[in-house]
mmCIF file of C-alpha atoms in Angstrom:
data_model
loop_
_atom_site.group_PDB
_atom_site.id
_atom_site.type_symbol
_atom_site.label_atom_id
_atom_site.label_comp_id
_atom_site.label_asym_id
_atom_site.label_seq_id
_atom_site.Cartn_x
_atom_site.Cartn_y
_atom_site.Cartn_z
ATOM 1 C CA MET A 758 144.722 21.746 114.385
ATOM 2 C CA ASN A 759 144.137 25.486 114.229
ATOM 3 C CA GLU A 760 140.973 27.371 115.130
ATOM 4 C CA ASN A 761 139.756 27.722 111.541
ATOM 5 C CA SER A 762 140.055 23.985 110.921
ATOM 6 C CA CYS A 763 138.120 23.251 114.076
ATOM 7 C CA SER A 764 135.300 25.622 113.173
ATOM 8 C CA PHE A 765 135.159 24.225 109.645
ATOM 9 C CA GLN A 766 134.990 20.647 110.919
ATOM 10 C CA ASN A 767 132.278 21.528 113.470
ATOM 11 C CA GLU A 768 130.302 23.337 110.848
ATOM 12 C CA LYS A 769 130.663 20.391 108.438
ATOM 13 C CA GLU A 770 129.449 17.957 111.078
ATOM 14 C CA LEU A 771 126.507 20.192 111.913
ATOM 15 C CA ARG A 772 125.673 20.577 108.244
ATOM 16 C CA ASP A 773 125.863 16.833 107.591
ATOM 17 C CA GLY A 774 123.588 16.174 110.525
ATOM 18 C CA GLU A 775 121.048 18.750 109.385
ATOM 19 C CA VAL A 776 121.062 17.452 105.809
ATOM 20 C CA GLU A 777 120.553 13.911 107.026
ATOM 21 C CA SER A 778 117.634 14.975 109.193
ATOM 22 C CA VAL A 779 115.988 16.726 106.252
ATOM 23 C CA SER A 780 116.440 13.775 103.890
ATOM 24 C CA ALA A 781 114.510 11.299 106.105
ATOM 25 C CA PRO A 782 111.953 10.127 105.363
ATOM 26 C CA PRO A 783 112.345 10.465 101.558
ATOM 27 C CA CYS A 784 108.612 10.799 100.907
ATOM 28 C CA ASP A 785 108.331 13.985 103.043
ATOM 29 C CA LYS A 786 111.506 15.668 101.857
ATOM 30 C CA ASP A 787 109.885 18.885 100.590
ATOM 31 C CA SER A 788 107.495 19.323 103.486
ATOM 32 C CA SER A 789 110.260 18.741 106.058
ATOM 33 C CA ALA A 790 112.407 21.431 104.444
ATOM 34 C CA LEU A 791 109.547 23.893 104.498
ATOM 35 C CA LEU A 792 108.861 23.177 108.160
ATOM 36 C CA ALA A 793 112.536 23.680 108.918
ATOM 37 C CA PHE A 794 112.571 27.142 107.292
ATOM 38 C CA ARG A 795 109.200 28.319 108.567
ATOM 39 C CA GLY A 796 110.351 29.238 112.046
ATOM 40 C CA ILE A 797 113.608 30.906 110.987
ATOM 41 C CA PRO A 798 113.754 34.752 110.854
ATOM 42 C CA ILE A 799 114.713 36.060 107.427
ATOM 43 C CA SER A 800 117.779 37.816 108.801
ATOM 44 C CA GLU A 801 119.089 34.456 110.133
ATOM 45 C CA LEU A 802 118.631 32.407 106.948
ATOM 46 C CA LYS A 803 122.069 33.367 105.681
ATOM 47 C CA ASN A 804 123.645 31.786 108.773
ATOM 48 C CA HIS A 805 121.606 28.565 108.655
ATOM 49 C CA GLY A 806 123.402 25.353 107.766
ATOM 50 C CA ILE A 807 120.585 23.995 105.593
ATOM 51 C CA LEU A 808 120.655 27.000 103.292
ATOM 52 C CA ARG A 809 124.417 26.850 102.990
ATOM 53 C CA ALA A 810 124.366 23.123 102.322
ATOM 54 C CA LEU A 811 121.747 23.421 99.609
ATOM 55 C CA THR A 812 123.565 26.337 98.006
ATOM 56 C CA THR A 813 126.900 24.523 98.054
ATOM 57 C CA GLU A 814 125.538 21.318 96.554
ATOM 58 C CA ALA A 815 123.436 23.037 93.881
ATOM 59 C CA ASN A 816 125.900 25.620 92.672
ATOM 60 C CA GLY A 817 129.263 24.236 93.680
ATOM 61 C CA TRP A 818 130.032 27.540 95.385
ATOM 62 C CA GLU A 819 133.640 27.968 96.456
ATOM 63 C CA PRO A 820 134.618 30.592 99.070
ATOM 64 C CA GLY A 821 137.723 31.549 97.149
ATOM 65 C CA ALA A 822 135.956 32.417 93.880
ATOM 66 C CA VAL A 823 133.550 35.314 94.552
ATOM 67 C CA SER A 824 132.459 37.609 91.737
ATOM 68 C CA THR A 825 131.712 41.319 92.089
ATOM 69 C CA GLU A 826 127.986 40.627 91.660
ATOM 70 C CA VAL A 827 128.023 38.113 94.492
ATOM 71 C CA LEU A 828 129.820 40.550 96.801
ATOM 72 C CA ARG A 829 127.315 43.262 96.004
ATOM 73 C CA ALA A 830 124.422 40.907 96.666
ATOM 74 C CA GLN A 831 126.039 39.789 99.927
ATOM 75 C CA GLU A 832 126.357 43.418 101.074
ATOM 76 C CA GLU A 833 122.671 43.999 100.341
ATOM 77 C CA TRP A 834 121.776 40.824 102.215
ATOM 78 C CA GLU A 835 123.851 41.951 105.196
ATOM 79 C CA ALA A 836 121.874 45.194 105.229
ATOM 80 C CA VAL A 837 118.675 43.249 105.910
ATOM 81 C CA GLU A 838 119.649 42.884 109.564
ATOM 82 C CA SER A 839 120.102 46.638 110.005
ATOM 83 C CA ILE A 840 116.699 47.643 108.563
ATOM 84 C CA GLN A 841 114.176 48.291 111.305
ATOM 85 C CA PRO A 842 110.608 49.400 110.507
ATOM 86 C CA GLU A 843 109.294 52.522 112.209
ATOM 87 C CA THR A 844 106.508 51.778 114.628
ATOM 88 C CA GLY A 845 104.389 53.696 117.087
ATOM 89 C CA SER A 846 105.571 57.170 117.963
ATOM 90 C CA GLN A 847 108.739 56.823 115.884
ATOM 91 C CA ALA A 848 106.794 57.017 112.606
ATOM 92 C CA ARG A 849 106.609 60.604 111.329
ATOM 93 C CA SER A 850 103.516 61.902 109.557
ATOM 94 C CA ASP A 851 105.453 64.513 107.566
ATOM 95 C CA GLN A 852 107.524 62.059 105.563
ATOM 96 C CA PRO A 853 107.575 63.082 101.885
ATOM 97 C CA GLY A 854 106.454 59.654 100.701
ATOM 98 C CA GLN A 855 103.251 59.603 102.742
ATOM 99 C CA LEU A 856 99.998 60.742 101.124
ATOM 100 C CA ILE A 857 98.106 63.553 102.819
ATOM 101 C CA SER A 858 94.331 63.957 103.003
ATOM 102 C CA PHE A 859 92.476 67.196 102.387
ATOM 103 C CA GLY A 860 91.393 67.275 106.037
ATOM 104 C CA GLU A 861 94.953 66.927 107.312
ATOM 105 C CA ALA A 862 96.220 69.698 105.024
ATOM 106 C CA LEU A 863 93.343 71.968 106.060
ATOM 107 C CA GLN A 864 94.031 71.287 109.724
ATOM 108 C CA HIS A 865 97.589 72.491 109.173
ATOM 109 C CA PHE A 866 96.301 75.901 108.075
ATOM 110 C CA GLN A 867 93.822 75.985 110.954
ATOM 111 C CA THR A 868 96.634 75.605 113.486
ATOM 112 C CA VAL A 869 99.460 77.791 112.091
ATOM 113 C CA ASP A 870 99.664 81.566 112.447
ATOM 114 C CA LEU A 871 98.241 83.182 109.292
ATOM 115 C CA SER A 872 97.760 86.673 110.703
ATOM 116 C CA SER A 873 100.157 88.287 108.215
ATOM 117 C CA PHE A 874 98.214 86.781 105.290
ATOM 118 C CA LYS A 875 94.799 87.536 106.772
ATOM 119 C CA LYS A 876 95.579 91.261 106.699
ATOM 120 C CA ARG A 877 95.628 91.141 102.898
ATOM 121 C CA ILE A 878 92.163 89.714 102.300
ATOM 122 C CA GLN A 879 89.088 91.635 101.211
ATOM 123 C CA PRO A 880 86.183 89.373 102.256
ATOM 124 C CA THR A 881 83.528 91.005 100.072
ATOM 125 C CA ILE A 882 83.371 93.200 96.984
ATOM 126 C CA ARG A 883 83.018 96.918 97.672
ATOM 127 C CA ARG A 884 80.049 98.357 95.795
ATOM 128 C CA THR A 885 78.982 101.985 95.562
ATOM 129 C CA GLY A 886 76.046 103.942 94.185
ATOM 130 C CA LEU A 887 73.456 102.094 92.149
ATOM 131 C CA ALA A 888 75.454 98.854 92.193
ATOM 132 C CA ALA A 889 75.319 98.767 95.998
ATOM 133 C CA LEU A 890 71.581 99.544 96.034
ATOM 134 C CA ARG A 891 70.802 96.904 93.407
ATOM 135 C CA HIS A 892 72.831 94.302 95.293
ATOM 136 C CA ARG A 893 71.050 95.144 98.538
ATOM 137 C CA LEU A 894 67.597 94.882 96.994
ATOM 138 C CA PHE A 895 68.018 92.011 94.548
ATOM 139 C CA GLY A 896 71.329 90.390 95.399
ATOM 140 C CA PRO A 897 72.024 87.219 97.388
ATOM 141 C CA PRO A 898 71.713 87.194 101.199
ATOM 142 C CA LYS A 899 74.641 88.050 103.407
ATOM 143 C CA LEU A 900 76.673 85.235 104.896
ATOM 144 C CA HIS A 901 75.680 84.324 108.446
ATOM 145 C CA GLN A 902 77.895 85.859 111.081
ATOM 146 C CA GLY A 903 78.989 82.480 112.431
ATOM 147 C CA LEU A 904 80.350 81.425 109.029
ATOM 148 C CA ARG A 905 82.481 84.465 108.320
ATOM 149 C CA GLU A 906 85.556 83.153 110.103
ATOM 150 C CA GLU A 907 85.491 80.036 107.909
ATOM 151 C CA ARG A 908 85.096 82.231 104.817
ATOM 152 C CA ASP A 909 88.052 84.345 105.897
ATOM 153 C CA LEU A 910 90.169 81.198 106.322
ATOM 154 C CA VAL A 911 89.469 80.208 102.713
ATOM 155 C CA LEU A 912 90.465 83.652 101.463
ATOM 156 C CA THR A 913 93.541 83.672 103.707
ATOM 157 C CA ILE A 914 94.786 80.338 102.343
ATOM 158 C CA ALA A 915 94.418 81.864 98.875
ATOM 159 C CA GLN A 916 96.965 84.474 99.962
ATOM 160 C CA CYS A 917 99.537 81.833 101.007
ATOM 161 C CA GLY A 918 102.128 80.758 98.483
ATOM 162 C CA LEU A 919 103.822 77.412 97.990
ATOM 163 C CA ASP A 920 106.760 76.924 100.377
ATOM 164 C CA SER A 921 109.054 74.128 99.183
ATOM 165 C CA GLN A 922 110.693 74.049 102.622
ATOM 166 C CA ASP A 923 107.428 73.163 104.362
ATOM 167 C CA PRO A 924 107.044 69.338 104.569
ATOM 168 C CA MET A 925 103.254 69.614 104.426
ATOM 169 C CA HIS A 926 103.402 71.620 101.195
ATOM 170 C CA GLY A 927 105.684 68.990 99.693
ATOM 171 C CA ARG A 928 103.328 66.185 100.702
ATOM 172 C CA VAL A 929 100.409 67.966 99.029
ATOM 173 C CA LEU A 930 102.352 68.200 95.764
ATOM 174 C CA GLN A 931 103.484 64.578 95.986
ATOM 175 C CA THR A 932 99.938 63.388 96.662
ATOM 176 C CA ILE A 933 98.544 65.297 93.677
ATOM 177 C CA TYR A 934 101.275 63.896 91.430
ATOM 178 C CA LYS A 935 100.871 60.298 92.580
ATOM 179 C CA LYS A 936 97.083 60.314 92.369
ATOM 180 C CA LEU A 937 96.967 61.830 88.884
ATOM 181 C CA THR A 938 99.778 59.718 87.409
ATOM 182 C CA GLY A 939 99.318 56.486 89.366
ATOM 183 C CA SER A 940 102.980 56.549 90.365
ATOM 184 C CA ARG A 941 104.040 54.875 93.610
ATOM 185 C CA PHE A 942 107.252 56.882 93.859
ATOM 186 C CA ASP A 943 108.036 60.412 94.972
ATOM 187 C CA CYS A 944 108.967 63.007 92.390
ATOM 188 C CA ALA A 945 111.141 66.096 92.560
ATOM 189 C CA LEU A 946 109.380 69.278 93.685
ATOM 190 C CA LEU A 947 110.914 71.004 90.654
ATOM 191 C CA GLY A 948 111.126 69.489 87.194
ATOM 192 C CA ASP A 949 109.610 69.004 83.752
ATOM 193 C CA HIS A 950 107.221 66.353 85.067
ATOM 194 C CA TRP A 951 104.984 69.173 86.389
ATOM 195 C CA GLU A 952 104.573 70.412 82.828
ATOM 196 C CA ASP A 953 103.211 66.969 81.966
ATOM 197 C CA LEU A 954 100.356 67.646 84.412
ATOM 198 C CA GLY A 955 99.621 71.053 82.956
ATOM 199 C CA PHE A 956 101.700 73.577 84.861
ATOM 200 C CA GLN A 957 103.422 76.137 82.670
ATOM 201 C CA GLY A 958 106.901 75.478 84.005
ATOM 202 C CA ALA A 959 109.035 73.266 86.194
ATOM 203 C CA ASN A 960 107.978 75.082 89.376
ATOM 204 C CA PRO A 961 104.260 74.868 90.285
ATOM 205 C CA ALA A 962 104.621 77.872 92.599
ATOM 206 C CA THR A 963 104.859 80.238 89.636
ATOM 207 C CA ASP A 964 101.339 79.357 88.403
ATOM 208 C CA LEU A 965 99.375 80.047 91.604
ATOM 209 C CA ARG A 966 98.785 83.755 90.967
ATOM 210 C CA GLY A 967 95.434 84.899 92.278
ATOM 211 C CA ALA A 968 94.647 81.576 93.955
ATOM 212 C CA GLY A 969 97.622 80.795 96.185
ATOM 213 C CA PHE A 970 97.799 77.513 98.033
ATOM 214 C CA LEU A 971 94.014 77.180 97.823
ATOM 215 C CA ALA A 972 94.525 76.082 94.205
ATOM 216 C CA LEU A 973 96.610 73.133 95.395
ATOM 217 C CA LEU A 974 94.124 72.317 98.149
ATOM 218 C CA HIS A 975 91.385 72.160 95.536
ATOM 219 C CA LEU A 976 93.418 69.760 93.422
ATOM 220 C CA LEU A 977 94.072 67.712 96.554
ATOM 221 C CA TYR A 978 90.338 67.656 97.300
ATOM 222 C CA LEU A 979 89.678 66.502 93.745
ATOM 223 C CA VAL A 980 92.126 63.589 93.777
ATOM 224 C CA MET A 981 91.615 62.281 97.325
ATOM 225 C CA ASP A 982 87.960 61.344 96.876
ATOM 226 C CA SER A 983 87.448 58.215 94.790
ATOM 227 C CA LYS A 984 84.484 59.651 92.848
ATOM 228 C CA THR A 985 85.980 63.057 92.064
ATOM 229 C CA LEU A 986 89.308 61.342 91.265
ATOM 230 C CA LEU A 987 87.607 59.564 88.373
ATOM 231 C CA MET A 988 86.328 62.934 87.191
ATOM 232 C CA ALA A 989 89.799 64.453 87.462
ATOM 233 C CA GLN A 990 91.319 61.601 85.474
ATOM 234 C CA GLU A 991 88.726 62.036 82.721
ATOM 235 C CA ILE A 992 89.412 65.780 82.522
ATOM 236 C CA LEU A 993 93.140 65.050 82.455
ATOM 237 C CA ARG A 994 92.627 62.722 79.478
ATOM 238 C CA LEU A 995 90.581 65.398 77.720
ATOM 239 C CA SER A 996 93.366 67.925 78.365
ATOM 240 C CA ARG A 997 95.745 65.651 76.427
ATOM 241 C CA HIS A 998 93.524 65.334 73.350
ATOM 242 C CA HIS A 999 95.583 65.894 70.202
ATOM 243 C CA ILE A 1000 93.342 68.802 69.115
ATOM 244 C CA GLN A 1001 91.561 69.996 72.256
ATOM 245 C CA GLN A 1002 94.512 69.839 74.637
ATOM 246 C CA PHE A 1003 94.881 72.392 77.436
ATOM 247 C CA PRO A 1004 97.079 72.706 80.560
ATOM 248 C CA PHE A 1005 95.141 70.722 83.170
ATOM 249 C CA CYS A 1006 96.605 72.170 86.392
ATOM 250 C CA LEU A 1007 96.654 75.713 85.072
ATOM 251 C CA MET A 1008 93.001 75.394 84.127
ATOM 252 C CA SER A 1009 92.300 74.134 87.645
ATOM 253 C CA VAL A 1010 93.994 77.211 89.115
ATOM 254 C CA ASN A 1011 91.662 79.397 87.053
ATOM 255 C CA ILE A 1012 88.646 77.456 88.320
ATOM 256 C CA THR A 1013 89.838 78.169 91.875
ATOM 257 C CA ARG A 1014 90.012 81.872 91.012
ATOM 258 C CA ILE A 1015 86.387 81.740 89.873
ATOM 259 C CA ALA A 1016 85.414 80.054 93.153
ATOM 260 C CA ILE A 1017 87.193 82.778 95.135
ATOM 261 C CA GLN A 1018 85.372 85.491 93.236
ATOM 262 C CA ALA A 1019 82.016 83.787 93.684
ATOM 263 C CA LEU A 1020 82.649 83.603 97.437
ATOM 264 C CA ARG A 1021 83.652 87.267 97.682
ATOM 265 C CA GLU A 1022 80.678 88.401 95.625
ATOM 266 C CA GLU A 1023 78.404 86.455 98.013
ATOM 267 C CA CYS A 1024 77.125 84.223 95.208
ATOM 268 C CA LEU A 1025 77.634 81.199 97.465
ATOM 269 C CA SER A 1026 76.177 82.747 100.633
ATOM 270 C CA ARG A 1027 72.707 81.236 100.240
ATOM 271 C CA GLU A 1028 74.104 77.721 99.856
ATOM 272 C CA CYS A 1029 76.611 78.234 102.684
ATOM 273 C CA ASN A 1030 73.835 79.453 104.973
ATOM 274 C CA ARG A 1031 71.665 76.486 104.014
ATOM 275 C CA ARG A 1032 74.409 73.951 104.769
ATOM 276 C CA GLN A 1033 75.925 75.960 107.616
ATOM 277 C CA GLN A 1034 79.339 75.362 106.020
ATOM 278 C CA VAL A 1035 81.683 77.320 103.785
ATOM 279 C CA ILE A 1036 84.655 75.135 102.878
ATOM 280 C CA PRO A 1037 82.618 72.126 101.623
ATOM 281 C CA VAL A 1038 80.445 74.474 99.546
ATOM 282 C CA VAL A 1039 83.477 76.159 97.975
ATOM 283 C CA ASN A 1040 85.055 72.762 97.267
ATOM 284 C CA SER A 1041 81.878 71.472 95.607
ATOM 285 C CA PHE A 1042 81.491 74.692 93.622
ATOM 286 C CA TYR A 1043 85.070 74.337 92.378
ATOM 287 C CA ALA A 1044 84.508 70.704 91.325
ATOM 288 C CA ALA A 1045 81.155 71.504 89.703
ATOM 289 C CA THR A 1046 82.660 74.406 87.741
ATOM 290 C CA PHE A 1047 85.532 72.206 86.528
ATOM 291 C CA LEU A 1048 82.982 69.579 85.489
ATOM 292 C CA ARG A 1049 80.998 72.206 83.577
ATOM 293 C CA LEU A 1050 84.133 73.454 81.817
ATOM 294 C CA ALA A 1051 85.067 69.937 80.690
ATOM 295 C CA HIS A 1052 81.563 69.351 79.327
ATOM 296 C CA VAL A 1053 81.562 72.638 77.393
ATOM 297 C CA TRP A 1054 85.117 72.066 76.181
ATOM 298 C CA ARG A 1055 84.345 68.631 74.771
ATOM 299 C CA THR A 1056 80.838 69.158 73.383
ATOM 300 C CA GLN A 1057 81.577 72.539 71.798
ATOM 301 C CA HIS A 1058 84.960 71.399 70.475
ATOM 302 C CA LYS A 1059 86.915 74.167 72.171
ATOM 303 C CA THR A 1060 90.666 74.560 71.764
ATOM 304 C CA ILE A 1061 93.351 76.401 73.675
ATOM 305 C CA SER A 1062 92.723 79.581 71.677
ATOM 306 C CA ASP A 1063 89.219 79.717 73.189
ATOM 307 C CA SER A 1064 90.375 79.382 76.814
ATOM 308 C CA GLY A 1065 89.977 83.001 77.912
ATOM 309 C CA PHE A 1066 86.474 83.405 76.507
ATOM 310 C CA VAL A 1067 85.341 80.006 77.795
ATOM 311 C CA LEU A 1068 86.500 80.891 81.305
ATOM 312 C CA LYS A 1069 84.818 84.306 81.169
ATOM 313 C CA ASP A 1070 81.473 82.809 80.106
ATOM 314 C CA LEU A 1071 81.893 80.016 82.638
ATOM 315 C CA GLU A 1072 82.440 82.476 85.482
ATOM 316 C CA MET A 1073 79.332 84.489 84.593
ATOM 317 C CA TRP A 1074 77.202 81.332 84.318
ATOM 318 C CA ALA A 1075 78.547 79.815 87.540
ATOM 319 C CA LYS A 1076 77.917 82.960 89.593
ATOM 320 C CA LYS A 1077 74.423 83.308 88.187
ATOM 321 C CA SER A 1078 73.360 79.681 88.782
ATOM 322 C CA PRO A 1079 75.486 78.183 91.573
ATOM 323 C CA ARG A 1080 72.681 75.948 92.839
ATOM 324 C CA ARG A 1081 72.068 74.512 89.377
ATOM 325 C CA LEU A 1082 75.801 73.946 88.980
ATOM 326 C CA LEU A 1083 76.029 72.084 92.291
ATOM 327 C CA LYS A 1084 73.029 69.948 91.383
ATOM 328 C CA THR A 1085 74.765 68.886 88.181
ATOM 329 C CA LEU A 1086 77.745 67.720 90.229
ATOM 330 C CA GLU A 1087 75.478 65.752 92.572
ATOM 331 C CA ILE A 1088 73.884 63.945 89.621
ATOM 332 C CA TYR A 1089 77.266 63.185 88.087
ATOM 333 C CA LEU A 1090 78.724 61.796 91.335
ATOM 334 C CA ALA A 1091 75.610 59.700 91.899
ATOM 335 C CA GLY A 1092 76.152 58.235 88.447
ATOM 336 C CA VAL A 1093 79.806 57.551 89.248
ATOM 337 C CA SER A 1094 78.734 55.575 92.317
ATOM 338 C CA LYS A 1095 76.592 53.385 90.047
ATOM 339 C CA GLY A 1096 79.295 53.152 87.400
ATOM 340 C CA GLN A 1097 77.169 55.027 84.870
ATOM 341 C CA ALA A 1098 78.576 58.565 84.647
ATOM 342 C CA SER A 1099 81.097 59.808 82.139
ATOM 343 C CA LEU A 1100 81.518 63.516 81.547
ATOM 344 C CA LEU A 1101 83.209 62.702 78.245
ATOM 345 C CA GLY A 1102 80.175 60.794 77.007
ATOM 346 C CA ALA A 1103 80.316 57.650 74.935
ATOM 347 C CA GLN A 1104 83.438 58.808 73.101
ATOM 348 C CA LYS A 1105 85.451 59.098 76.327
ATOM 349 C CA CYS A 1106 87.954 61.230 74.472
ATOM 350 C CA SER A 1107 88.641 58.477 71.973
ATOM 351 C CA GLY A 1108 90.951 60.591 69.868
ATOM 352 C CA PRO A 1109 94.722 60.179 70.182
ATOM 353 C CA GLN A 1110 96.382 61.893 73.079
ATOM 354 C CA ALA A 1111 99.227 64.302 72.527
ATOM 355 C CA PRO A 1112 102.052 65.071 74.950
ATOM 356 C CA PRO A 1113 101.724 68.457 76.662
ATOM 357 C CA SER A 1114 103.007 71.175 74.378
ATOM 358 C CA LYS A 1115 105.163 73.998 75.687
ATOM 359 C CA ASP A 1116 103.928 76.195 72.829
ATOM 360 C CA LEU A 1117 100.327 76.415 74.110
ATOM 361 C CA THR A 1118 99.128 79.989 74.597
ATOM 362 C CA PHE A 1119 96.725 79.883 77.526
ATOM 363 C CA THR A 1120 94.530 82.817 78.511
ATOM 364 C CA GLY A 1121 93.183 82.705 82.058
ATOM 365 C CA VAL A 1122 90.639 84.825 83.858
ATOM 366 C CA CYS A 1123 93.357 87.139 85.149
ATOM 367 C CA ASP A 1124 94.613 87.771 81.608
ATOM 368 C CA LEU A 1125 91.306 89.061 80.251
ATOM 369 C CA PRO A 1126 90.436 92.778 80.336
ATOM 370 C CA PRO A 1127 88.215 93.602 83.331
ATOM 371 C CA PRO A 1128 84.537 94.314 82.678
ATOM 372 C CA SER A 1129 82.992 97.691 83.413
ATOM 373 C CA SER A 1130 81.746 96.866 86.936
ATOM 374 C CA LYS A 1131 84.286 97.557 89.623
ATOM 375 C CA GLY A 1132 86.130 94.752 91.326
ATOM 376 C CA THR A 1133 84.679 91.839 89.370
ATOM 377 C CA TRP A 1134 88.002 90.348 88.291
ATOM 378 C CA LEU A 1135 90.184 91.425 91.169
ATOM 379 C CA ILE A 1136 91.153 88.876 93.811
#
């Protein structure tokens, strides 16, 4: 008797013994089988005699007749043994598939060398003559000395572009995409799917003019908080209205530009001094301004042809009444917590939604002619 015959006979005897042990007593047949499998690792089930016996009896499986599908399934099953989960220090935080919080992304910029970008910033607007005198007498207070470094960091991030080779930058994009779409899977960093979210092209980097990576950080801030995420999703639905549609992400970039200007013109200094913070105030101002735009856009039935003028009026109003704007956001978020707030009102954008159109002509704040006062539109 050769070696194969011996192993087959031993295996048959073992299988017969195991089957007999499972079949007695008859009344507990199912529970005995479950108990037998419970302590077996999943990677060892394929080698267990009970599983083979049950498979053979149920399907009449013959070793000599194996289809392509069975072979493919067997290869995938074999791979189970080789898969090992990452634990402890082996798990990497920069994996593309892992969501990133606003705090983690901000910490990245607080730790890397940004000296080359910081040289480009102009923290405040230069005023001369009567404009400087009027600002000194009637303008907002100056930012406290201890907060100026935080202000400069915000303006420095606005000078940084999107680097597709930086894992952190990729994670920010992936997080924004997943949160806005509800997808559980990664997407390509370049592709038409970004146009579906309201970028003008397949590469988000081309739409960050005047706002830099700060525009993406603001979107990240919006989607990573449960209350502001609901707001973002409502605005996204409004942006896909069949008549009132607009490019959502591009509009967000323009709101970031307004926030940058308000910071440089010291319109936010009083609130920053009161809270002893800059970044949270700028984030809230951005969200409040976006909320205001959505309200105006819906209630006044604005369309894409109105975008430039809406943004211009919005910037003037936001700079003039930042505290009132922030209070509106507080009321809205309080309502969200109670399940009562909807910036789209009772209609909730009930009209049909249209796919994003590539033929939309969008006018942003940087595309409008500058007003007579110096430096108002420059970033």
